[in-house]
PDB file of C-alpha atoms in Angstrom:
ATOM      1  CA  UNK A   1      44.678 -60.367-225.856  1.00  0.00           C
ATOM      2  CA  UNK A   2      40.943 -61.401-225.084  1.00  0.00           C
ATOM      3  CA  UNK A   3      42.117 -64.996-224.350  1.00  0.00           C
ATOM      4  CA  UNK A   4      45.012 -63.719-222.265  1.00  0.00           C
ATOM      5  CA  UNK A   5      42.367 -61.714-220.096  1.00  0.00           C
ATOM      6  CA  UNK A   6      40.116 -64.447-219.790  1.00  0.00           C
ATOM      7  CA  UNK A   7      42.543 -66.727-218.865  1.00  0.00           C
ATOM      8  CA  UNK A   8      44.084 -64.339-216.383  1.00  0.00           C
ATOM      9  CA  UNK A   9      40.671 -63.046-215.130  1.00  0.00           C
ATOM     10  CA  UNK A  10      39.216 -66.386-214.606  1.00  0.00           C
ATOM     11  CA  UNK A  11      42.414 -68.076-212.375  1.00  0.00           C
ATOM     12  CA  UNK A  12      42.224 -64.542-210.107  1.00  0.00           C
ATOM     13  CA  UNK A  13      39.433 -65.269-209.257  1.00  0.00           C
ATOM     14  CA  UNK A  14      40.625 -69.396-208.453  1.00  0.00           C
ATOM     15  CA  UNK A  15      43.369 -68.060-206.693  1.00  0.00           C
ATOM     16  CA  UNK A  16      41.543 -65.708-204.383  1.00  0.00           C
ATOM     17  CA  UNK A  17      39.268 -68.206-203.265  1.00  0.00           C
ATOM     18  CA  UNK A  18      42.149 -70.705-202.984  1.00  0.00           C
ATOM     19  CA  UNK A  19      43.715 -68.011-200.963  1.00  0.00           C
ATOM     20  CA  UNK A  20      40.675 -67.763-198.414  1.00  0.00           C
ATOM     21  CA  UNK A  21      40.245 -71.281-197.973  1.00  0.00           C
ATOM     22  CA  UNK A  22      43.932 -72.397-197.485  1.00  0.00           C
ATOM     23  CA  UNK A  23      44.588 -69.062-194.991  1.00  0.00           C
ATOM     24  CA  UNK A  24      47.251 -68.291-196.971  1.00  0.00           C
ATOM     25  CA  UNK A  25      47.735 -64.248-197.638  1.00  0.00           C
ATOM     26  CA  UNK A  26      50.880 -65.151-200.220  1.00  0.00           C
ATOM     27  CA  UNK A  27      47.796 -66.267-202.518  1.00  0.00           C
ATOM     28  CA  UNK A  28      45.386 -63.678-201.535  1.00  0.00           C
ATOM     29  CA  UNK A  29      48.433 -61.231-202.766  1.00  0.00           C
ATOM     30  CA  UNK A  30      49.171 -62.816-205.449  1.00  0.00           C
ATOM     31  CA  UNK A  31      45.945 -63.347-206.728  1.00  0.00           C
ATOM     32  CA  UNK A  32      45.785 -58.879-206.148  1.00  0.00           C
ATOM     33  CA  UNK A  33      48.539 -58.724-208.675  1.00  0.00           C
ATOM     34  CA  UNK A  34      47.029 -60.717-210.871  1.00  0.00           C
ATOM     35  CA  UNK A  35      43.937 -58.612-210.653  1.00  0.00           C
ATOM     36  CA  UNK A  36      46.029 -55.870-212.430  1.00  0.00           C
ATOM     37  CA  UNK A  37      47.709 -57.969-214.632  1.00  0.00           C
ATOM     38  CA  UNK A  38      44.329 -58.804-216.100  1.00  0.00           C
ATOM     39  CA  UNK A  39      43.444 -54.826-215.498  1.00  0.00           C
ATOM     40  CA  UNK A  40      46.382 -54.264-218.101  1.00  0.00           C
ATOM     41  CA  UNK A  41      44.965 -56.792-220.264  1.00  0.00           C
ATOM     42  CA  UNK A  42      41.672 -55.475-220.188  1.00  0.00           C
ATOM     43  CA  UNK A  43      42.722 -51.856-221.066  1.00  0.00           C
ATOM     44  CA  UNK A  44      45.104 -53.071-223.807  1.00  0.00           C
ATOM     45  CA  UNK A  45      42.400 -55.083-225.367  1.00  0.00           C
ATOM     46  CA  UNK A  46      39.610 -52.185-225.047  1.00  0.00           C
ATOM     47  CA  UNK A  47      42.095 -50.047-226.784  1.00  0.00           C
ATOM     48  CA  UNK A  48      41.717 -51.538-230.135  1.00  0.00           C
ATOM     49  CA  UNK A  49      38.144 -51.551-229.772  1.00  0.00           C
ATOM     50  CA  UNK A  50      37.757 -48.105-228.368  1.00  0.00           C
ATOM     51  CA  UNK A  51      40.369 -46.818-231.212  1.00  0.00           C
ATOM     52  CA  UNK A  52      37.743 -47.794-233.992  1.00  0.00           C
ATOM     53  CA  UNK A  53      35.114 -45.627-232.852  1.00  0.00           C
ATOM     54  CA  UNK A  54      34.742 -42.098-234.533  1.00  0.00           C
ATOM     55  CA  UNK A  55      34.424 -38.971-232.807  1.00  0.00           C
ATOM     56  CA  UNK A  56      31.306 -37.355-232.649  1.00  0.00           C
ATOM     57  CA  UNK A  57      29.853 -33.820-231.769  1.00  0.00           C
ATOM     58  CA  UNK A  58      29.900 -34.394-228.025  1.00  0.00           C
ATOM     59  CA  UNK A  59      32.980 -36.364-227.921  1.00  0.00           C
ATOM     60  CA  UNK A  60      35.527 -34.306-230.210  1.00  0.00           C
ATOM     61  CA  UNK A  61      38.568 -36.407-228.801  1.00  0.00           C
ATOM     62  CA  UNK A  62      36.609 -39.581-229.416  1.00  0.00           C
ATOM     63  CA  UNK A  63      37.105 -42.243-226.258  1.00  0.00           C
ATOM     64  CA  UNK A  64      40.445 -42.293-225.681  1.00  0.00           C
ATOM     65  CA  UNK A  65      40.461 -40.639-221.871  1.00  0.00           C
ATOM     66  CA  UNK A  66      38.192 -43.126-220.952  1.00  0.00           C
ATOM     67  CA  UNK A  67      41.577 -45.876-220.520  1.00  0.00           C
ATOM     68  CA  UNK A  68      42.830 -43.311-218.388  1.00  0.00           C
ATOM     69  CA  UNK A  69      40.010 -42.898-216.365  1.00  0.00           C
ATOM     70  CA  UNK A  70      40.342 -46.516-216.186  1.00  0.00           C
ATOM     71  CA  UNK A  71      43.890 -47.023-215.252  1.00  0.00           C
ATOM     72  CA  UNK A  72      43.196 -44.142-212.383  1.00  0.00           C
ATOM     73  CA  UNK A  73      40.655 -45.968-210.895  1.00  0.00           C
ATOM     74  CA  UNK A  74      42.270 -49.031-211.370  1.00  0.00           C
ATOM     75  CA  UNK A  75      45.747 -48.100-209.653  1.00  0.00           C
ATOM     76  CA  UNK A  76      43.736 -46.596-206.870  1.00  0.00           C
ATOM     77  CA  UNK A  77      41.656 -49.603-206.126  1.00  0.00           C
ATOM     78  CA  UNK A  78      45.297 -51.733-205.686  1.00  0.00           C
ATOM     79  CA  UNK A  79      46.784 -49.342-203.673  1.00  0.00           C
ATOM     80  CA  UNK A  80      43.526 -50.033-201.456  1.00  0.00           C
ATOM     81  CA  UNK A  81      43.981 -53.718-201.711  1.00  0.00           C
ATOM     82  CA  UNK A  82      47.862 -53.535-200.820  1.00  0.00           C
ATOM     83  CA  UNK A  83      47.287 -51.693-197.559  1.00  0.00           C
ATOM     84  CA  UNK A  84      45.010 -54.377-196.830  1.00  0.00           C
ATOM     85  CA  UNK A  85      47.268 -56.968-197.427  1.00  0.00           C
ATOM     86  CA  UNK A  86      49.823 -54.940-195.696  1.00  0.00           C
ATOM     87  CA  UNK A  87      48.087 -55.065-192.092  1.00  0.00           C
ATOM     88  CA  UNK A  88      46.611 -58.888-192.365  1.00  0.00           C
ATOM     89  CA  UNK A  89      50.538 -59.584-193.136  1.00  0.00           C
ATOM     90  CA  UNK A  90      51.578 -57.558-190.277  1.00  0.00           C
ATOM     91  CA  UNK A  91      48.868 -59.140-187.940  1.00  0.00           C
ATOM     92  CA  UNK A  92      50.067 -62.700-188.523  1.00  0.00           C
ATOM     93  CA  UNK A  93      53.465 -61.967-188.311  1.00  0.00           C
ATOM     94  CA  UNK A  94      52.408 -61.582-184.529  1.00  0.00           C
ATOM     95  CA  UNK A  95      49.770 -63.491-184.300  1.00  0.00           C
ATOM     96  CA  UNK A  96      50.520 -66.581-187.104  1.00  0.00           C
ATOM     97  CA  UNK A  97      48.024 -69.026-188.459  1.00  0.00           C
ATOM     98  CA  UNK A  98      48.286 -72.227-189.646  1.00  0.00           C
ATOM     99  CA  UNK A  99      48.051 -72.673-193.104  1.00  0.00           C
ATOM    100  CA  UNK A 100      47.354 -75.387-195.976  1.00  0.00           C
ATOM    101  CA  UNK A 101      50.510 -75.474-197.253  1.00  0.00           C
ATOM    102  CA  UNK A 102      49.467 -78.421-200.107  1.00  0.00           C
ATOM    103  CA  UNK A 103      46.483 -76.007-201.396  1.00  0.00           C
ATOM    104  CA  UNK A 104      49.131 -73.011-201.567  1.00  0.00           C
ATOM    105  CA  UNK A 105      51.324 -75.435-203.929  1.00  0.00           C
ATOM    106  CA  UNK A 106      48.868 -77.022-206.270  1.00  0.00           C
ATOM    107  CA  UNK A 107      47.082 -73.550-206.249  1.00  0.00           C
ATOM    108  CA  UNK A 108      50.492 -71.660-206.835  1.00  0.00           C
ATOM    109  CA  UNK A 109      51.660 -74.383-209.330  1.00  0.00           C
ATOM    110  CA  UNK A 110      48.997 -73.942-211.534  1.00  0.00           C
ATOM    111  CA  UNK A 111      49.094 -69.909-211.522  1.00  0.00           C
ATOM    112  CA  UNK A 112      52.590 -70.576-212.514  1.00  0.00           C
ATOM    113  CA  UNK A 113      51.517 -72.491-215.647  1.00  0.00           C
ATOM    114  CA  UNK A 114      48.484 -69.839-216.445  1.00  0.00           C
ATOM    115  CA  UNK A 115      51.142 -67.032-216.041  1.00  0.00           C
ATOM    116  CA  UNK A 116      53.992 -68.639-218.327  1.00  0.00           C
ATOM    117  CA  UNK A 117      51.105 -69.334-220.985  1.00  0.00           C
ATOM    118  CA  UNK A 118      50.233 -65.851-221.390  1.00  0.00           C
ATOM    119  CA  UNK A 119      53.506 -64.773-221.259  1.00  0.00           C
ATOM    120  CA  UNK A 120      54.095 -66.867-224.284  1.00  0.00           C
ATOM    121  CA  UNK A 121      50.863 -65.684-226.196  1.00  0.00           C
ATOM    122  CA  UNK A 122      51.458 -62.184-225.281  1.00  0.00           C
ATOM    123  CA  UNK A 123      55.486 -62.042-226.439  1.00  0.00           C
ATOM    124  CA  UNK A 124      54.275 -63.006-230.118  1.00  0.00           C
ATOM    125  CA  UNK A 125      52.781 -58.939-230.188  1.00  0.00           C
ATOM    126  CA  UNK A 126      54.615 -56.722-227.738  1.00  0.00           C
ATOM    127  CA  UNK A 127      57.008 -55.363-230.150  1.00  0.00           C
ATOM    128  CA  UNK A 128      54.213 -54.203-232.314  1.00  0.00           C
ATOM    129  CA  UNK A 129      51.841 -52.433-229.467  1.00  0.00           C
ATOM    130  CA  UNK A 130      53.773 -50.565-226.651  1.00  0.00           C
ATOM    131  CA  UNK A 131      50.229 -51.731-224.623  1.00  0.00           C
ATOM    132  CA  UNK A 132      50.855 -55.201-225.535  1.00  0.00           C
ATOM    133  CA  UNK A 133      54.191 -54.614-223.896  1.00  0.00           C
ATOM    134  CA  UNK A 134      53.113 -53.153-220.776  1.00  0.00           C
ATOM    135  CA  UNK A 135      50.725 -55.658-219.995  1.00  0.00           C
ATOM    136  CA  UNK A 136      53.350 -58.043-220.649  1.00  0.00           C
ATOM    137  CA  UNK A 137      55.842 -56.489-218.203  1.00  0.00           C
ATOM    138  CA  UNK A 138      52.570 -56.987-215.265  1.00  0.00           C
ATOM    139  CA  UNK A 139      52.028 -60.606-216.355  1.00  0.00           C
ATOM    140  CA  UNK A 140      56.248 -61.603-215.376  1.00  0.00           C
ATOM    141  CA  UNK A 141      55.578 -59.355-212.576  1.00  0.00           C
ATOM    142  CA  UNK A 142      52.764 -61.893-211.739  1.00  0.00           C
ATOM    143  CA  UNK A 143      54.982 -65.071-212.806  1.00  0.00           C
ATOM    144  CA  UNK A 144      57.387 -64.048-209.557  1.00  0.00           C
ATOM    145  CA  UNK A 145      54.532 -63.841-207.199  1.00  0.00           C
ATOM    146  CA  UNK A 146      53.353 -67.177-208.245  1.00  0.00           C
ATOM    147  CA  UNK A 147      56.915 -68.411-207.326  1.00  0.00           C
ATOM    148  CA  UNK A 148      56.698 -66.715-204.291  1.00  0.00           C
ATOM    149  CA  UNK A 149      53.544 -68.906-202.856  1.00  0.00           C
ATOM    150  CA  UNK A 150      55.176 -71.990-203.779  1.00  0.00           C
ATOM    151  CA  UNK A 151      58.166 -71.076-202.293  1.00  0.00           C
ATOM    152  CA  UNK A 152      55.766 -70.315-198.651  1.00  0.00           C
ATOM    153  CA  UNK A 153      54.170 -73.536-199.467  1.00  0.00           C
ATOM    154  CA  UNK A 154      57.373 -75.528-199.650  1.00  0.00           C
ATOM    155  CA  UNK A 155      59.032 -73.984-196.656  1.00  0.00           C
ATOM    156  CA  UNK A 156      56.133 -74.816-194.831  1.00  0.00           C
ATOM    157  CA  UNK A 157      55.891 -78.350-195.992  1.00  0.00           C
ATOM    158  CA  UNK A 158      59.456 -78.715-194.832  1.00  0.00           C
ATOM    159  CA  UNK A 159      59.931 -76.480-191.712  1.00  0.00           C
ATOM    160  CA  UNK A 160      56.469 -75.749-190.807  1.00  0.00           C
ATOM    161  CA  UNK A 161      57.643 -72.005-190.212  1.00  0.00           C
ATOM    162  CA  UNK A 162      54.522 -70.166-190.638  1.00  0.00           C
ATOM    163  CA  UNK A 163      55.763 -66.426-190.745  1.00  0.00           C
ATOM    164  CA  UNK A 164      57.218 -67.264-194.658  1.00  0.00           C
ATOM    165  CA  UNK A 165      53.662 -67.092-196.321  1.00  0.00           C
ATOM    166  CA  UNK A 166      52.934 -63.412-194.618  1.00  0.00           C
ATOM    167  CA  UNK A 167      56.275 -62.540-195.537  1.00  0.00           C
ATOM    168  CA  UNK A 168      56.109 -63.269-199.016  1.00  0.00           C
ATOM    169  CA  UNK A 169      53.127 -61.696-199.112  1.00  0.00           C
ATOM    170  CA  UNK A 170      54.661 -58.575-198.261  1.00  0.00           C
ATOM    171  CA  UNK A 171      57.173 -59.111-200.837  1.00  0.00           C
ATOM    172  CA  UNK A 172      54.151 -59.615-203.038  1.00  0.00           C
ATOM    173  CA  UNK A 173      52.460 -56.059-202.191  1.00  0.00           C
ATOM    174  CA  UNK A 174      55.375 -54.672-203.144  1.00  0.00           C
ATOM    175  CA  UNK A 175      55.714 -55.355-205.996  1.00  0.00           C
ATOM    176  CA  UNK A 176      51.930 -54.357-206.830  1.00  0.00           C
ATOM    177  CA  UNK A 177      52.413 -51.132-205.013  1.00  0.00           C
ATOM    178  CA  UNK A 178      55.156 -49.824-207.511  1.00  0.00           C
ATOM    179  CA  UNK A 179      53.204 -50.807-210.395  1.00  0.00           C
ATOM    180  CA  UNK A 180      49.977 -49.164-209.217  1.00  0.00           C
ATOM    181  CA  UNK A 181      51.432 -45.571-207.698  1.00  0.00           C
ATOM    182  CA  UNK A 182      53.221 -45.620-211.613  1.00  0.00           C
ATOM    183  CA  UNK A 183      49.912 -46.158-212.686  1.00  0.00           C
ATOM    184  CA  UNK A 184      47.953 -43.252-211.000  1.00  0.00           C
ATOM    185  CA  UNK A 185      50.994 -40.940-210.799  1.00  0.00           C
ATOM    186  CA  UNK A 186      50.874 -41.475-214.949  1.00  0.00           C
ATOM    187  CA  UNK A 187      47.435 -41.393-215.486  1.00  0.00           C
ATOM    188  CA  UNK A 188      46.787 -38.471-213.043  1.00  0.00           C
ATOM    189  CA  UNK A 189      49.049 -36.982-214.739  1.00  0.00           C
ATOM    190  CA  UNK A 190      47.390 -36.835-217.924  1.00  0.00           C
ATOM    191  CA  UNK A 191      43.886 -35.995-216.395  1.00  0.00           C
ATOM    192  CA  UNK A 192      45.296 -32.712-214.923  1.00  0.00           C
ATOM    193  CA  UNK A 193      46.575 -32.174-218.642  1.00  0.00           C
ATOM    194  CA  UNK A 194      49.523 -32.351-217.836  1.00  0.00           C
ATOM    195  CA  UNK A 195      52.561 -32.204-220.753  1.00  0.00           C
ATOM    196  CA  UNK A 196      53.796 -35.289-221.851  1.00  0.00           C
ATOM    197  CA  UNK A 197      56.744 -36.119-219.768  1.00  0.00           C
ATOM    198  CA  UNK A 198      59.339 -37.313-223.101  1.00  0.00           C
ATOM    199  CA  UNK A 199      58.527 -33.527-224.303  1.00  0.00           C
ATOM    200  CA  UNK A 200      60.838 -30.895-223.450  1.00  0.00           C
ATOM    201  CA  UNK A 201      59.174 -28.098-224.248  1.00  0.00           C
ATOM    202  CA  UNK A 202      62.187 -25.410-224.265  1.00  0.00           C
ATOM    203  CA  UNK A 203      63.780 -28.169-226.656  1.00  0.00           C
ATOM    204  CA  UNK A 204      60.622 -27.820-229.098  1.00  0.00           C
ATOM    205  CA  UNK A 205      60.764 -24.090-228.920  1.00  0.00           C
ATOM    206  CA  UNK A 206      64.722 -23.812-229.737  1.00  0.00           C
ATOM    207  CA  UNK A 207      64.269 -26.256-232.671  1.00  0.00           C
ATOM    208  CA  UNK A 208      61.637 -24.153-234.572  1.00  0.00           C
ATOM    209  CA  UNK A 209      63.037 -21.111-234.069  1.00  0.00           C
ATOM    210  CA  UNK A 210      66.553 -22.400-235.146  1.00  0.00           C
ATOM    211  CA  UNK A 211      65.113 -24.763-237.774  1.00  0.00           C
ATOM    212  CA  UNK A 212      62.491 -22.112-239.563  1.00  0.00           C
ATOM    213  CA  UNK A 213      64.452 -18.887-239.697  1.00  0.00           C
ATOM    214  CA  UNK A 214      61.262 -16.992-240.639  1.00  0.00           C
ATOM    215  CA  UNK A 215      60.248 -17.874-237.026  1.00  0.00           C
ATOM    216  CA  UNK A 216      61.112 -14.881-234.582  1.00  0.00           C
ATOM    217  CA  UNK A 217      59.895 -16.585-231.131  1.00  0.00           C
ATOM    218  CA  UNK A 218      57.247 -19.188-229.920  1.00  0.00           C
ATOM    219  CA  UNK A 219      55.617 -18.680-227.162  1.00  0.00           C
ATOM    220  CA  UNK A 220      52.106 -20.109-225.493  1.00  0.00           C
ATOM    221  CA  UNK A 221      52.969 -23.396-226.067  1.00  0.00           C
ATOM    222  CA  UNK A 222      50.550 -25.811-224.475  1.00  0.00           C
ATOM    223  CA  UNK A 223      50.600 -29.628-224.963  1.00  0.00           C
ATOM    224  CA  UNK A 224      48.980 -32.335-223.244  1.00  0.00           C
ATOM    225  CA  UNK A 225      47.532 -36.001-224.098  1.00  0.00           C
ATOM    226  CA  UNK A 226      44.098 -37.396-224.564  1.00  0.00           C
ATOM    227  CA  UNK A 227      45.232 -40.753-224.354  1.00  0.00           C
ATOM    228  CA  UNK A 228      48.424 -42.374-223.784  1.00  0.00           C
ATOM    229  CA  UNK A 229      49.908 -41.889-226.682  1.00  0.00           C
ATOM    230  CA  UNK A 230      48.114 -38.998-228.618  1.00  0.00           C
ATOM    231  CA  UNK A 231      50.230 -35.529-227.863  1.00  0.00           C
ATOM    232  CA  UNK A 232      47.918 -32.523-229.083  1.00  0.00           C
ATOM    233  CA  UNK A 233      49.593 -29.071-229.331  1.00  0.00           C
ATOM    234  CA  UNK A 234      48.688 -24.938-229.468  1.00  0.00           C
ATOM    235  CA  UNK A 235      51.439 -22.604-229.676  1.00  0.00           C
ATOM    236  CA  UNK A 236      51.559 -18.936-230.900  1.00  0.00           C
ATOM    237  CA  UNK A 237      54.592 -18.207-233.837  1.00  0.00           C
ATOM    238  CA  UNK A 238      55.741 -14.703-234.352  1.00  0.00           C
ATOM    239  CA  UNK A 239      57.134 -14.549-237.523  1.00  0.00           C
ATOM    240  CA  UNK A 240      58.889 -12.041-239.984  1.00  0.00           C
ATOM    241  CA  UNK A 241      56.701  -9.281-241.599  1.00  0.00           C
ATOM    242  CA  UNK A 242      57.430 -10.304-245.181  1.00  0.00           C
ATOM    243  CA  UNK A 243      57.579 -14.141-244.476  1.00  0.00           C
ATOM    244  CA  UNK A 244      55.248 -16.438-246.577  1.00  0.00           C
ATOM    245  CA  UNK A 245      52.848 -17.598-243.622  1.00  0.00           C
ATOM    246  CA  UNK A 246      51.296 -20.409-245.362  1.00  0.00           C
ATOM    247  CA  UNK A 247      55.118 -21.546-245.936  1.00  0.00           C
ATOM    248  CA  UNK A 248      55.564 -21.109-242.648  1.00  0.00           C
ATOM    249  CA  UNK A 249      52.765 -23.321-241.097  1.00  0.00           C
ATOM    250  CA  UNK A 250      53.674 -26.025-243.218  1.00  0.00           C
ATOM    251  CA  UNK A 251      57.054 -26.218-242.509  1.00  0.00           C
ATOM    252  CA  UNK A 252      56.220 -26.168-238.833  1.00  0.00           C
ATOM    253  CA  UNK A 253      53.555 -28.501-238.939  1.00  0.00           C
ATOM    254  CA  UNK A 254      56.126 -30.912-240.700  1.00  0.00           C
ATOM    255  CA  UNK A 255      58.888 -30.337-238.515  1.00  0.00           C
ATOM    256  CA  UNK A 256      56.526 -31.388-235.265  1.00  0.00           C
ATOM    257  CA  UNK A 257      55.448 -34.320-236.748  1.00  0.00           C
ATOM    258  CA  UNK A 258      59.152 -35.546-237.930  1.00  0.00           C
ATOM    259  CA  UNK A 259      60.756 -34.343-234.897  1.00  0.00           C
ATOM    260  CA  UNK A 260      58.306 -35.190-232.151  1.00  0.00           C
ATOM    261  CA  UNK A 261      56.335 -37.141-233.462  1.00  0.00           C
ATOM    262  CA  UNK A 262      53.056 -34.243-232.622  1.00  0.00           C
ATOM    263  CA  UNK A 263      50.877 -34.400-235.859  1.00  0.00           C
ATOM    264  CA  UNK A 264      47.645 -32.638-233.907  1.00  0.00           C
ATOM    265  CA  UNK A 265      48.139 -29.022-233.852  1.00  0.00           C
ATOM    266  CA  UNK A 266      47.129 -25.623-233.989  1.00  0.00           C
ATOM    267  CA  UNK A 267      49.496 -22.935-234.513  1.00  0.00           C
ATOM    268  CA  UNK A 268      48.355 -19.022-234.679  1.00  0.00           C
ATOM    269  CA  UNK A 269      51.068 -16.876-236.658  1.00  0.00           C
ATOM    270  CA  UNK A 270      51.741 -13.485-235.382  1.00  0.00           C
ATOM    271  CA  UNK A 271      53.672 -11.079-237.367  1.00  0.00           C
ATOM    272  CA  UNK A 272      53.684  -7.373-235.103  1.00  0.00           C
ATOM    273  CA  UNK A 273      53.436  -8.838-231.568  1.00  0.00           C
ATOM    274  CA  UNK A 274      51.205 -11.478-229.374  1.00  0.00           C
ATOM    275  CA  UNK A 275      48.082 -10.170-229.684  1.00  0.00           C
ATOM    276  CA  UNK A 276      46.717 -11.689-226.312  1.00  0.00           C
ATOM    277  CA  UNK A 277      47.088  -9.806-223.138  1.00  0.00           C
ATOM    278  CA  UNK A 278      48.601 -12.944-221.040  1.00  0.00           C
ATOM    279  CA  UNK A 279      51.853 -13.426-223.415  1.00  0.00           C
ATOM    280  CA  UNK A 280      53.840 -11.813-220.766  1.00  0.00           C
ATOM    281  CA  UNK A 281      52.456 -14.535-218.117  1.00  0.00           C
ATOM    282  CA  UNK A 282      53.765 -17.362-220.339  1.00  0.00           C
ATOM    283  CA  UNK A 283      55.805 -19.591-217.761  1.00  0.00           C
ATOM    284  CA  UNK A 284      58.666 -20.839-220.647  1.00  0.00           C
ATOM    285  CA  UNK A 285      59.424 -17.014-221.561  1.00  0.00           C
ATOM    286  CA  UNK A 286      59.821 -15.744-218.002  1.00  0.00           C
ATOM    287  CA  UNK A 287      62.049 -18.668-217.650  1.00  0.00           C
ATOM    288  CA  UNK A 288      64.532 -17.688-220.476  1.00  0.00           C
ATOM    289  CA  UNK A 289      64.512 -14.425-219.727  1.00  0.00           C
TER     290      UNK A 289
END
């Protein structure tokens, strides 16, 4: 993953100047998705590092929110860059401007050999690391607008029709614009603590009370994610008078982790009624009522 970045990194930066020099916004764009291609990268490699270091007094969660912070910032930043690209597009459509059309091809050419190289080195791991994966899915994102600018530079060469590099450019932008309002719509999500969006929470509630008869009701559920992967859950339990609690916390805490796949929790048993004032106010309960 380190090499992949570097290599990615390093021909963004190529490209963009390429793009200057040659006039040619079909680079510049492309040379914006490869800036989150190598964003992905970056975060996917940081994660393994990141992963390794312990939590501390200050930090109970460890450094896992900081990727999110990352990928906020990150999809923000492109949407910036697209709206850019956007209005220079639109302002050579009507006004166009001649272009080096042979830059654009050796330039696009060889971000088409960078792209299919880490595309190979990253396909040996993305069925083991769902990050790997993602960052995989930006860099064949990346591999089509490379085809795009040598498809400008060619119909230039040929036709000399101008308007096809600030069209393609468009075409470009849009497909960095989906990828980065997933990105902050996902990560945004996660910094307002949100729940995790697989987890249906009137789903988890059914299953314990059906699964663990001793359970009467759940109710304050709350779950959210540091990260993008760790889930962390509190819930209340009410359960029968004479049930073994103990039993009963195990057997939940088990059937979270097998069936959900949540293996941070805390759970508070109940056996009379909620003892907390705002049980009434619990969103899931005034829905099933």
């Amino acid at each position: 993953m380190g090499i992949a970045f570097a290599l990615t990194a390093s021909f963004m930066v190529v490209e963009f100047a390429g793009g200057v020099l040659a006039k040619s916004l079909a680079l510049v764009a492309d040379a914006g998705h490869m800036l989150t291609d190598a964003a992905a990268l970056a975060l996917a490699w940081a994660a393994v590092r990141i992963a390794t270091r312990p939590a501390d007094a200050k930090r109970s969660f460890g450094y896992q929110r900081l990727r999110v912070l990352a990928t906020f910032v990150n999809g923000c930043a492109l949407l910036f860059i697209v709206a850019w690209i956007a209005f220079e597009a639109v302002q050579r459509l009507l006004n166009p401007v001649p272009v080096n059309a042979k830059a654009i091809l050796w330039i696009g050419t060889l971000g088409l050999i960078v792209n299919l190289v880490v595309f190979a080195m990253l396909r040996r791991g993305d069925s083991h690391d769902m990050n790997v994966s993602a960052a995989t899915l930006h860099v064949l994102g990346d591999l089509l607008g490379s085809v795009a600018a040598i498809v400008a530079a060619l119909v230039i060469l040929w036709t000399d029709w101008m308007p096809i590099d600030p069209i393609l450019s468009l075409v470009v932008s849009a497909l960095i614009v989906k990828g980065a309002i997933s990105l902050v719509r996902r990560s945004a999500h996660i910094l307002m603590e949100g729940s995790p969006e697989w987890l249906d929470q009137g789903e988890l509630r059914r299953t314990l009370e059906q699964k663990i008869p001793a359970i009467r009701d759940v109710h304050h559920v709350h779950t959210w994610s540091v990260g993008p992967q760790d889930t962390f859950l509190t819930m209340h339990a009410l359960v029968n008078g004479a049930a073994d609690q103990a039993m009963v916390l195990r057997d939940t805490k088990a059937l979270l982790a097998e069936r959900f796949g949540i293996t941070h929790t805390t759970i508070q048993i109940e056996v009379d009624d909620c003892v907390d004032k705002d049980c009434a106010e619990d969103p899931i309960k005034q829905a099933r009522a």
